Coordinates of C-alpha atoms in Angstrom, one line a residue:
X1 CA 16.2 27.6 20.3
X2 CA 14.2 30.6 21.4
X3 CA 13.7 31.6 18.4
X4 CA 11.8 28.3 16.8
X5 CA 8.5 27.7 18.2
X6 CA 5.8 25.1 17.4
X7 CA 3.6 26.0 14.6
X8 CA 1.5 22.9 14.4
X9 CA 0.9 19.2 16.3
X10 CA -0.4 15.9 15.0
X11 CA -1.9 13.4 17.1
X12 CA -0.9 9.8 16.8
X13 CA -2.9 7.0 17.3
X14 CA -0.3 4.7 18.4
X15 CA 3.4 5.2 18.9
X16 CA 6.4 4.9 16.4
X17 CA 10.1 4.4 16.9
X18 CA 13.0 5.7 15.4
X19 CA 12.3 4.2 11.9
X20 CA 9.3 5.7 11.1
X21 CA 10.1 8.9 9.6
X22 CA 11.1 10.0 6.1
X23 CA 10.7 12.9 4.2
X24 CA 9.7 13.2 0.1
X25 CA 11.6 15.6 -1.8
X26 CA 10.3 16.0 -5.1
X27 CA 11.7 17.3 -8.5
X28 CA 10.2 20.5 -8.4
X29 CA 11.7 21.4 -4.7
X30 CA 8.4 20.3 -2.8
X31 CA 8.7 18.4 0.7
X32 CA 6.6 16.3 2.2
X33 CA 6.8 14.1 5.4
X34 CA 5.8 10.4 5.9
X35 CA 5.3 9.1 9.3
X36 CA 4.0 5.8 10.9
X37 CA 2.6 4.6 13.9
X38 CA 3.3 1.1 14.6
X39 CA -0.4 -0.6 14.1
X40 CA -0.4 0.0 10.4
X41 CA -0.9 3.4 9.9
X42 CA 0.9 5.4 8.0
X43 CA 0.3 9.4 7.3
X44 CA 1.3 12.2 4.7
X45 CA 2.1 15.8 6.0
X46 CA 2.2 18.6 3.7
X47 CA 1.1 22.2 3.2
X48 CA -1.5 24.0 0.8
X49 CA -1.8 27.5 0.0
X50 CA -5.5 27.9 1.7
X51 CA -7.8 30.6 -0.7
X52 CA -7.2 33.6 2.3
X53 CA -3.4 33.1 1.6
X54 CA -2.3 31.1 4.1
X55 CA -0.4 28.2 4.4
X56 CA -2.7 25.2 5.6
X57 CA -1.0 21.9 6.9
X58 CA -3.0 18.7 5.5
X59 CA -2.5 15.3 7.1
X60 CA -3.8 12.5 5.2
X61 CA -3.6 8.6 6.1
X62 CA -1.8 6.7 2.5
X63 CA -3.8 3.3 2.6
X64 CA -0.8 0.9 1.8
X65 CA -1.4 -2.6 0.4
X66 CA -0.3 -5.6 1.6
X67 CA -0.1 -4.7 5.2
X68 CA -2.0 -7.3 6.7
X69 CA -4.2 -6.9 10.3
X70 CA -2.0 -7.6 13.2
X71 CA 1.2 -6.7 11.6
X72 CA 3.4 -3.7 13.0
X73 CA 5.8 -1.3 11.1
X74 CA 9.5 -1.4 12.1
X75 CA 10.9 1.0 9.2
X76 CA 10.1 2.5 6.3
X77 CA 12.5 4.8 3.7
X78 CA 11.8 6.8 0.7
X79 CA 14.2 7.7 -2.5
X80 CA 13.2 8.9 -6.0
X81 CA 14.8 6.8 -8.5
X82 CA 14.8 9.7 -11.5
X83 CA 15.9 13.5 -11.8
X84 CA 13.3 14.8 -13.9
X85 CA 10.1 13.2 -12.7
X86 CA 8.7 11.7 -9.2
X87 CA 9.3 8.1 -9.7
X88 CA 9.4 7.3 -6.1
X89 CA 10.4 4.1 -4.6
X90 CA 8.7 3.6 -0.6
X91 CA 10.3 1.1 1.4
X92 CA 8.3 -0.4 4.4
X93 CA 9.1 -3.4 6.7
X94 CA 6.7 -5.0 9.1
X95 CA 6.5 -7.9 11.3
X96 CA 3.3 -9.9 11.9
X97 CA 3.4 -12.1 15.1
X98 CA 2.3 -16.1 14.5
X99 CA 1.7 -17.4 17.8
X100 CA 1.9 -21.6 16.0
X101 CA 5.3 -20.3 14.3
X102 CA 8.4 -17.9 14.3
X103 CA 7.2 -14.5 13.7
X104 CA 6.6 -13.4 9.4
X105 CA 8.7 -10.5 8.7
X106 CA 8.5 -8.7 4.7
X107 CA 10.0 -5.8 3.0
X108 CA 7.0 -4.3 1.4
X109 CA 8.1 -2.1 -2.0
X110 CA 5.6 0.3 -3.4
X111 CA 6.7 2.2 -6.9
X112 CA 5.9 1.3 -11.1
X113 CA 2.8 4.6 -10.7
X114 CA 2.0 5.5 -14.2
X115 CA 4.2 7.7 -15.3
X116 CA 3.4 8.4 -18.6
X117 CA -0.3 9.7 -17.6
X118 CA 1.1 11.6 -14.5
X119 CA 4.9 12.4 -13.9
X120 CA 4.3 13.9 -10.9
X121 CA 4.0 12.1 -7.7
X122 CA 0.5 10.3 -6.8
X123 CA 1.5 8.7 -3.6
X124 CA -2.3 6.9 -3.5
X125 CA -1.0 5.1 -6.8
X126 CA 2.2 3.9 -5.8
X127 CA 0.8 2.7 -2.3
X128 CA -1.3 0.5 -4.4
X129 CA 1.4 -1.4 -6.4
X130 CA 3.5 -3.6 -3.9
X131 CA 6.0 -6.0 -4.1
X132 CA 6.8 -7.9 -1.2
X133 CA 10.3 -9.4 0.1
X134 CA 9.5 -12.5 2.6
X135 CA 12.7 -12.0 5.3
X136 CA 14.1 -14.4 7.5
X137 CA 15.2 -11.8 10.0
X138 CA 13.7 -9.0 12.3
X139 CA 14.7 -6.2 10.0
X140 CA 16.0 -2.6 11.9
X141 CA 17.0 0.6 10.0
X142 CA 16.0 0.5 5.9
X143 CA 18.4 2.5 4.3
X144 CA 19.6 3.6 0.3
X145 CA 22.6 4.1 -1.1
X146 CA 23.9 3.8 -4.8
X147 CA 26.1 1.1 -6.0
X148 CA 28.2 0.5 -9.3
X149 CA 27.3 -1.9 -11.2
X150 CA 27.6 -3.9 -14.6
X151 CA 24.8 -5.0 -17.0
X152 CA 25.7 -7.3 -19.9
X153 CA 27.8 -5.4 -22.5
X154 CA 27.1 -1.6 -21.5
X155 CA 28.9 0.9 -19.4
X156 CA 29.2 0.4 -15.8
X157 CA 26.4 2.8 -14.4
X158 CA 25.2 4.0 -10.8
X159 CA 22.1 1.8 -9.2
X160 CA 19.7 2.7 -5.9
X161 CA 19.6 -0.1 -4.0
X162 CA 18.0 -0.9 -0.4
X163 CA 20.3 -1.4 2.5
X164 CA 18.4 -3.3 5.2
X165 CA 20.3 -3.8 8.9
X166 CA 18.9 -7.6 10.3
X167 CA 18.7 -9.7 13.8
X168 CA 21.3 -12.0 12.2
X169 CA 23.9 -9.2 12.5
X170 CA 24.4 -8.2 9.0
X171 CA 23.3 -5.7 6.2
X172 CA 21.2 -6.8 3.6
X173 CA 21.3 -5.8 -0.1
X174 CA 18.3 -5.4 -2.3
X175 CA 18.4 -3.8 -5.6
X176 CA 16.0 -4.4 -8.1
X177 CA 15.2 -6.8 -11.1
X178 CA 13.7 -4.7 -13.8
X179 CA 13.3 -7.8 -16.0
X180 CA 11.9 -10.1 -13.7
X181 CA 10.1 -7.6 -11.9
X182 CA 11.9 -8.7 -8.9
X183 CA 14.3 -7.9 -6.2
X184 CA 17.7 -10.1 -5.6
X185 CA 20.1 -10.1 -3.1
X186 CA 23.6 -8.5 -3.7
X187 CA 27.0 -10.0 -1.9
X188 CA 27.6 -7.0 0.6
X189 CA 30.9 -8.1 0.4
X190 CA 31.4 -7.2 -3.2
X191 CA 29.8 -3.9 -3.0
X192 CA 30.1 -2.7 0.7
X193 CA 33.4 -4.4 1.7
X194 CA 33.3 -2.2 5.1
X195 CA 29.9 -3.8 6.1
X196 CA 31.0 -7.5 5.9
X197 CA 31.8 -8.0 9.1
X198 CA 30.1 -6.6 12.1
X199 CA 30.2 -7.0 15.9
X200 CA 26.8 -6.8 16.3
X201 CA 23.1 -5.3 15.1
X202 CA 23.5 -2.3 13.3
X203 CA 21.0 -0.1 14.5
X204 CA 21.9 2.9 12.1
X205 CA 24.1 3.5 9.1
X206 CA 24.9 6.6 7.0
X207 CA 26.9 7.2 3.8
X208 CA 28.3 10.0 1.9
X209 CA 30.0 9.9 -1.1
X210 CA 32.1 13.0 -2.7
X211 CA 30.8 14.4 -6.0
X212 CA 32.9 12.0 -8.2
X213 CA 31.3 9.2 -6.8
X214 CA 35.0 8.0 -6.0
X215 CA 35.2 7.9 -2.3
X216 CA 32.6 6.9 0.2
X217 CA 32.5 7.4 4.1
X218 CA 30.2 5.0 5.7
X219 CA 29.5 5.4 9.4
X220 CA 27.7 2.1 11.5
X221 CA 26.5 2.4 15.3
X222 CA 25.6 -1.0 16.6
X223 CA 23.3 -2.5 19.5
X224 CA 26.8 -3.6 21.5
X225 CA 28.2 0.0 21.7
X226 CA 30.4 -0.6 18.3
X227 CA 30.9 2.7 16.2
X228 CA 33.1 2.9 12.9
X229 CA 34.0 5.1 10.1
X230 CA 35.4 3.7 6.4
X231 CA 36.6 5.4 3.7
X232 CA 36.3 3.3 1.0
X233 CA 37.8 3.8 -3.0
X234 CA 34.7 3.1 -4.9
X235 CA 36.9 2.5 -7.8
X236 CA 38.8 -0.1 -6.6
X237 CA 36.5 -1.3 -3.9
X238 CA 39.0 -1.0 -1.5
X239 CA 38.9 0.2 1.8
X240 CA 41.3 3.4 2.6
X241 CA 41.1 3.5 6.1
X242 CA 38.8 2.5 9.2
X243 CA 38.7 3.7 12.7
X244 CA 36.4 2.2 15.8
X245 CA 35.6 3.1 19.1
X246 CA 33.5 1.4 21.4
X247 CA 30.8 3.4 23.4
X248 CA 29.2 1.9 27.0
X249 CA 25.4 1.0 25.6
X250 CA 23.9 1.5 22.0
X251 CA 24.7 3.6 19.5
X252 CA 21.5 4.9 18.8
X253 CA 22.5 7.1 15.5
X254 CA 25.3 8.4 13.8
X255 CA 25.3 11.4 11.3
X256 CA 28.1 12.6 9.4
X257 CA 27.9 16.2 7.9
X258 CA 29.7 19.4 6.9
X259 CA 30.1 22.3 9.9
X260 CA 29.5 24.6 6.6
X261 CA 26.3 25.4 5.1
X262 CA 26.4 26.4 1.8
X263 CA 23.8 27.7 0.0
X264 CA 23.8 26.8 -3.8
X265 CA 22.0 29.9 -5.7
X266 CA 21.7 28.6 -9.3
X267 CA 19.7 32.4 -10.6
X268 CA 21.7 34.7 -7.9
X269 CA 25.7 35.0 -7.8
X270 CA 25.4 36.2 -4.2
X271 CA 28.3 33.1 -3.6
X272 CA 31.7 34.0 -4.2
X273 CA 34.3 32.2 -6.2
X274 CA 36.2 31.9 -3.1
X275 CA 33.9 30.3 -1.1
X276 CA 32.8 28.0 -4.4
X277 CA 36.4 26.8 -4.0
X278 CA 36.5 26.0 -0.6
X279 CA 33.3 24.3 -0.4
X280 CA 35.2 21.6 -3.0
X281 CA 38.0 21.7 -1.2
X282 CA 36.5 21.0 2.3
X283 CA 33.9 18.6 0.4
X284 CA 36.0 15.6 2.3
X285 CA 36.8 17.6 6.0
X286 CA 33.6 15.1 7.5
X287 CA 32.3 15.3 10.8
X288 CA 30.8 12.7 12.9
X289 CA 28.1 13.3 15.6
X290 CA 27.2 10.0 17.3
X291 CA 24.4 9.5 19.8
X292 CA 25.1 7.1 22.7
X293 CA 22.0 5.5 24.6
X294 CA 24.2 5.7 28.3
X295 CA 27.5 7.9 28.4
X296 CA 27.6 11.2 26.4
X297 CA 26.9 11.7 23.3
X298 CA 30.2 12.7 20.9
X299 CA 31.0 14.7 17.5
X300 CA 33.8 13.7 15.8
X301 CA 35.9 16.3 13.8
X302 CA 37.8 16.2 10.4
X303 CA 37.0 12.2 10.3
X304 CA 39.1 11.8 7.1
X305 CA 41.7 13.2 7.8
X306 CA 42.4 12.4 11.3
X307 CA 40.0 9.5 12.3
X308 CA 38.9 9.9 15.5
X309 CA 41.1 11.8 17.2
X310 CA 39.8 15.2 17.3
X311 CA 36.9 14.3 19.9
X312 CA 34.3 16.6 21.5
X313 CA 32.0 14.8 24.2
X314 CA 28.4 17.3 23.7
X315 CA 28.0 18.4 27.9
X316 CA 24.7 17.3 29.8
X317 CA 24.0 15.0 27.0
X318 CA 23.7 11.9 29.7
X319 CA 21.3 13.3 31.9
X320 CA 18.2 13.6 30.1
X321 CA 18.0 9.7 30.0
X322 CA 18.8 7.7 26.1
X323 CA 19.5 9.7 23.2
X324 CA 17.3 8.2 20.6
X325 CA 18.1 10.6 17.5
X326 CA 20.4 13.9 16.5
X327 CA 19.7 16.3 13.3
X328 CA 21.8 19.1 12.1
X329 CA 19.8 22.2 11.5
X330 CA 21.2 26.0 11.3
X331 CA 18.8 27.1 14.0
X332 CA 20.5 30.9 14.2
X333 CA 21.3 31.1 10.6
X334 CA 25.1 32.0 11.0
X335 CA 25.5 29.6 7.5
X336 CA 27.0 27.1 10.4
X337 CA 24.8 24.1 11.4
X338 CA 24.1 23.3 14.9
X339 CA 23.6 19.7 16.5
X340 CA 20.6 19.3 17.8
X341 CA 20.1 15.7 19.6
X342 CA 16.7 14.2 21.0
X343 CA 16.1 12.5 24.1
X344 CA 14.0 9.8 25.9
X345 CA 13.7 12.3 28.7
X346 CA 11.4 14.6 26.5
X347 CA 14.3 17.0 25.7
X348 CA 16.0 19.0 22.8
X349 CA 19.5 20.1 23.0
X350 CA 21.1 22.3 21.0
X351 CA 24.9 22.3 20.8
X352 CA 27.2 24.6 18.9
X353 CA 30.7 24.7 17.7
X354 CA 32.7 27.8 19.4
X355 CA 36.0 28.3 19.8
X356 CA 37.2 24.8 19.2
X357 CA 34.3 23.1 21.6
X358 CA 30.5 22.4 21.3
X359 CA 29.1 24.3 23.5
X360 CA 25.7 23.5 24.8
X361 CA 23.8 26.7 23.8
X362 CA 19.4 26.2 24.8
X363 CA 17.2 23.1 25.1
X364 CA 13.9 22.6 25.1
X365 CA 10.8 20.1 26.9
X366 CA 8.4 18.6 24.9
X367 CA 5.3 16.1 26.3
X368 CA 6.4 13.1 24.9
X369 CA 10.1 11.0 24.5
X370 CA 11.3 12.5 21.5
X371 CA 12.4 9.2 18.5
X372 CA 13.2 11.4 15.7
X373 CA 14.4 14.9 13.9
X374 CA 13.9 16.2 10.1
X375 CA 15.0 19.7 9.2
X376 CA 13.8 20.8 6.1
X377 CA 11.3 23.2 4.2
X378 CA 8.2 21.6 3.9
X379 CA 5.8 24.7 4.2
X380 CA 7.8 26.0 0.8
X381 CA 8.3 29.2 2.3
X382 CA 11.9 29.0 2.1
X383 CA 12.7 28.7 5.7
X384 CA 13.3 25.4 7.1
X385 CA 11.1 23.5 9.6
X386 CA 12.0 21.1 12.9
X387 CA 9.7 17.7 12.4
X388 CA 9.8 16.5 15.0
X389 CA 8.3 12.6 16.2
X390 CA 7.7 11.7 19.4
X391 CA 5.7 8.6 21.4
X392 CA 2.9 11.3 21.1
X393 CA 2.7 13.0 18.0
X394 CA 4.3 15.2 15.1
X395 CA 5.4 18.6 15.8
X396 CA 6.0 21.2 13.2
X397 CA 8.3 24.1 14.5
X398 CA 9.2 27.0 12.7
X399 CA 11.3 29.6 12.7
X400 CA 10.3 33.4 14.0
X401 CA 9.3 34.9 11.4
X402 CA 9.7 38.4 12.6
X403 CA 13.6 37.6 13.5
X404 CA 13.6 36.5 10.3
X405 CA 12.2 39.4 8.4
X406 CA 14.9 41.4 10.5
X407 CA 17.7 39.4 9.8
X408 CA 16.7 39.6 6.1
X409 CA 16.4 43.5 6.8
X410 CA 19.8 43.2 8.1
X411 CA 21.8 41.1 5.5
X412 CA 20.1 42.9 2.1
X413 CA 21.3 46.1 4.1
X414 CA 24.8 44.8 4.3
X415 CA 24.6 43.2 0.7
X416 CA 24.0 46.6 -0.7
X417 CA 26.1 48.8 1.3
X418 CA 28.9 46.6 0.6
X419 CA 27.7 46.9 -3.0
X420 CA 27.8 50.7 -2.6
X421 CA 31.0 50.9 -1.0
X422 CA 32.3 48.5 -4.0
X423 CA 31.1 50.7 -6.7
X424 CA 31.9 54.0 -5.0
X425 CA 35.7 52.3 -4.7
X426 CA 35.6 51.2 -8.5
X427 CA 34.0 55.0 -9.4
X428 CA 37.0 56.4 -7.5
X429 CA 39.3 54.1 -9.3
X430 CA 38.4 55.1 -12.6
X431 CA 38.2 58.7 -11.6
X432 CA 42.0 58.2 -10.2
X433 CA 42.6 56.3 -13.5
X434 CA 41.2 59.3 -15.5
X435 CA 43.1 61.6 -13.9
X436 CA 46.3 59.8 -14.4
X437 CA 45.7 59.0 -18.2
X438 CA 44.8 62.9 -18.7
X439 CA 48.3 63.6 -16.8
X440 CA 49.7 61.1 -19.4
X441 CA 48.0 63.0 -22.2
X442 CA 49.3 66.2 -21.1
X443 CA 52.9 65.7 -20.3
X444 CA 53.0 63.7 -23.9
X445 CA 51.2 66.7 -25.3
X446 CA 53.4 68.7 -23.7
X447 CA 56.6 66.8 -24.8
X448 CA 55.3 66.5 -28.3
X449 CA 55.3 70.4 -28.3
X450 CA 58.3 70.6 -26.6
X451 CA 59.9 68.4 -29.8
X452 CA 58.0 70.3 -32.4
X453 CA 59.0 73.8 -30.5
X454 CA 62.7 72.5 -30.4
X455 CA 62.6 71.5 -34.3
X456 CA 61.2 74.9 -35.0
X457 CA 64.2 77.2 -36.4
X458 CA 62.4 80.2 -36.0
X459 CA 62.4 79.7 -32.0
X460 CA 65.6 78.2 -32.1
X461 CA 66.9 81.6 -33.3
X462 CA 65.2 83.4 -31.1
X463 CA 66.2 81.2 -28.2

């Protein structure tokens, strides 16, 4: 990792956990970050371009409704509910401690801004429109995910919905009631059959589905040590196949995600057809990284295919105390991502895959217990940032950007030379090809005088 180094740090008033960070993609590509401490604060991070040129970072605190004094944040989660506008959806759960009763735990949901006066997103707006879910469990990870459902007479269409992991051991459903303006409940078993029964707390889900929506892979580490993957036929609703393996301690996350990192270029073909291909062809060859609060942490290879047999323990990952959180992130830009995995003991490790074994390749020390990773652009320079959350603050790490205006250097050079070489090849062709068609020309000229000569009497007699 020596060639990412901190660019900025915020200071937090009071610590978070591993909950309390999201990031906000918007339509137009933008990022931003949302972070919480636990005593009711919550912050935005993003970038301006400042007048001198430069990019200046700009925290401000979101003043959220209905978050009363006393009360703590547990989780929050962000989604956008539409493709061609910012109609974001902000999930955030609390618990307020009553000394006379049990404690009062919500789901607080902030959306309905005015889109018709503003389609982009005014975060200050939709903090200020809430509706809150009273729970009757301590609520843990608050997760989304899409489901198929049926309304009335119409076609079956694809819904967000909240996923919410609970004290009483199992996953709760929330999708919304456009017209009550409500939330219900949905049967998990009816729309996640592979989350119906569970050992214990989940304290972190993740699901992928393939591009035809057809086949889901949903991956659960629990509080007892319980991990499992399902494949599940969304069609069907029928689970394919499920593997489990029990780790000693927590599972603190689990993260499934392509070794490949393509790079979709909608405006440049620098992608070949042959790589196009394979990307939809690998599309289901899953990996699993899974981070284990007391033995080593593990990645998990070709999960579809061959469950978890093809196993890789990550090397020192036990020493540096709990893992709390992992991220994928192409640190060296090789278009192959890197696991990078965050630990109580103020650590980062960065592991890559090498001649069939992650190898543990750099780490790194940081101040505080790191709880959580993002890796994603949110300077809109193109190049992606490490957030990073720990019991302190919020570091921003970016790339070098001289390595990086070298390696640029380096791959436009190769990019035209090859295209040089290719058109010096396809001008040698066609001169080859010219050649040969004006030897063609000639020896038919030649034959056609050769017949014409041959039907001429007057050479014929002198022959």
């Amino acid at each position: 990792m020596d060639n990412i180094r901190d660019a900025h740090y915020f200071l937090l008033p009071t610590q978070g956990n591993i909950y309390t960070l999201s990031k906000i993609t918007q339509t137009n590509g933008d990022n931003k970050v949302l972070f919480a401490s636990l005593k009711r604060k919550l912050f935005l991070l993003e970038y301006d371009d400042h007048r001198d040129g430069c990019l200046k970072p700009i925290i401000r605190e979101i003043l959220f409704t209905y978050i009363p004094n006393g009360a703590e944040i547990i989780s929050l989660d962000v989604f956008n509910k539409s493709t061609v506008c910012d109609d974001f959806f902000i999930g955030i759960t609390i618990i307020k401690p009553n000394p006379e009763h049990n404690n009062e735990t919500y789901l607080n949901i902030y959306s309905e801004q005015d889109l018709d006066l503003n389609p982009e997103l005014n975060i200050e707006s939709v903090a200020q429109n809430c509706l809150s879910i009273d729970l009757n469990f301590v609520p843990y990870q608050l997760y989304h995910s899409q489901v198929l459902r049926q309304f009335d007479d119409s076609d079956p269409r694809r819904e967000t919905v909240w996923l919410l992991s609970g004290s009483d051991i199992k996953v709760h459903i929330f999708q919304e009631d456009r017209i009550n303006h409500s939330y219900i409940e949905l049967d998990v078993d009816e729309y996640f059959p592979e989350l119906s029964s569970l050992p214990s707390i989940v304290i972190w889900m993740d699901i992928v589905y393939t591009h035809d929506q057809e086949r889901r892979v949903t991956a659960i580490g629990c509080e007892c040590g319980h991990m499992q993957i399902s494949v599940v036929d969304t069609v069907k609703n029928i689970i394919l196949s499920c593997h489990a393996k029990q780790f000693e301690g927590s599972v603190s996350r689990v993260q499934l995600f392509n070794l490949n990192n393509y790079v979709n270029s909608p405006t440049l073909n620098l992608i070949s057809d042959e790589h196009r291909k394979r990307e939809t062809k690998d599309e289901m060859a899953m990996n699993l990284v899974v981070s284990s609060t007391l033995q080593l942490s593990a990645v998990f290879m070709d999960i579809v295919n061959q469950g978890l047999n093809r196993r890789f323990y990550l090397e020192s990952s036990d020493k540096y105390d709990s893992v709390l959180c992992s991220c994928l992130a192409d640190v060296d830009m090789d278009g192959e991502v890197e696991v990078i995995i965050g630990t109580y003991a103020q650590e980062l490790l960065m592991y890559k895959y090498e001649n069939e074994k992650w190898l543990l390749k750099s780490r790194r020390s940081l101040e505080h217990p790191i709880q959580s990773l993002l890796y994603l652009d949110v300077t809109g320079d193109g190049m992606k940032e490490l957030i990073v959350l720990t019991l302190g603050g919020l570091h921003v790490m970016q790339h070098n950007q001289d390595l990086v205006y070298g390696m640029l250097q380096n791959r436009l050079k190769q990019l035209f030379c090859s295209e040089d070489e290719q058109t010096e090849e396809k001008d040698l062709d066609k001169k080859t090809e010219d050649d040969c068609t004006d030897d063609e020309n000639g020896l038919f000229n030649l034959s056609e005088s050769t017949i014409i000569l041959s039907s001429s009497p007057e050479i014929k007699t002198n022959a």
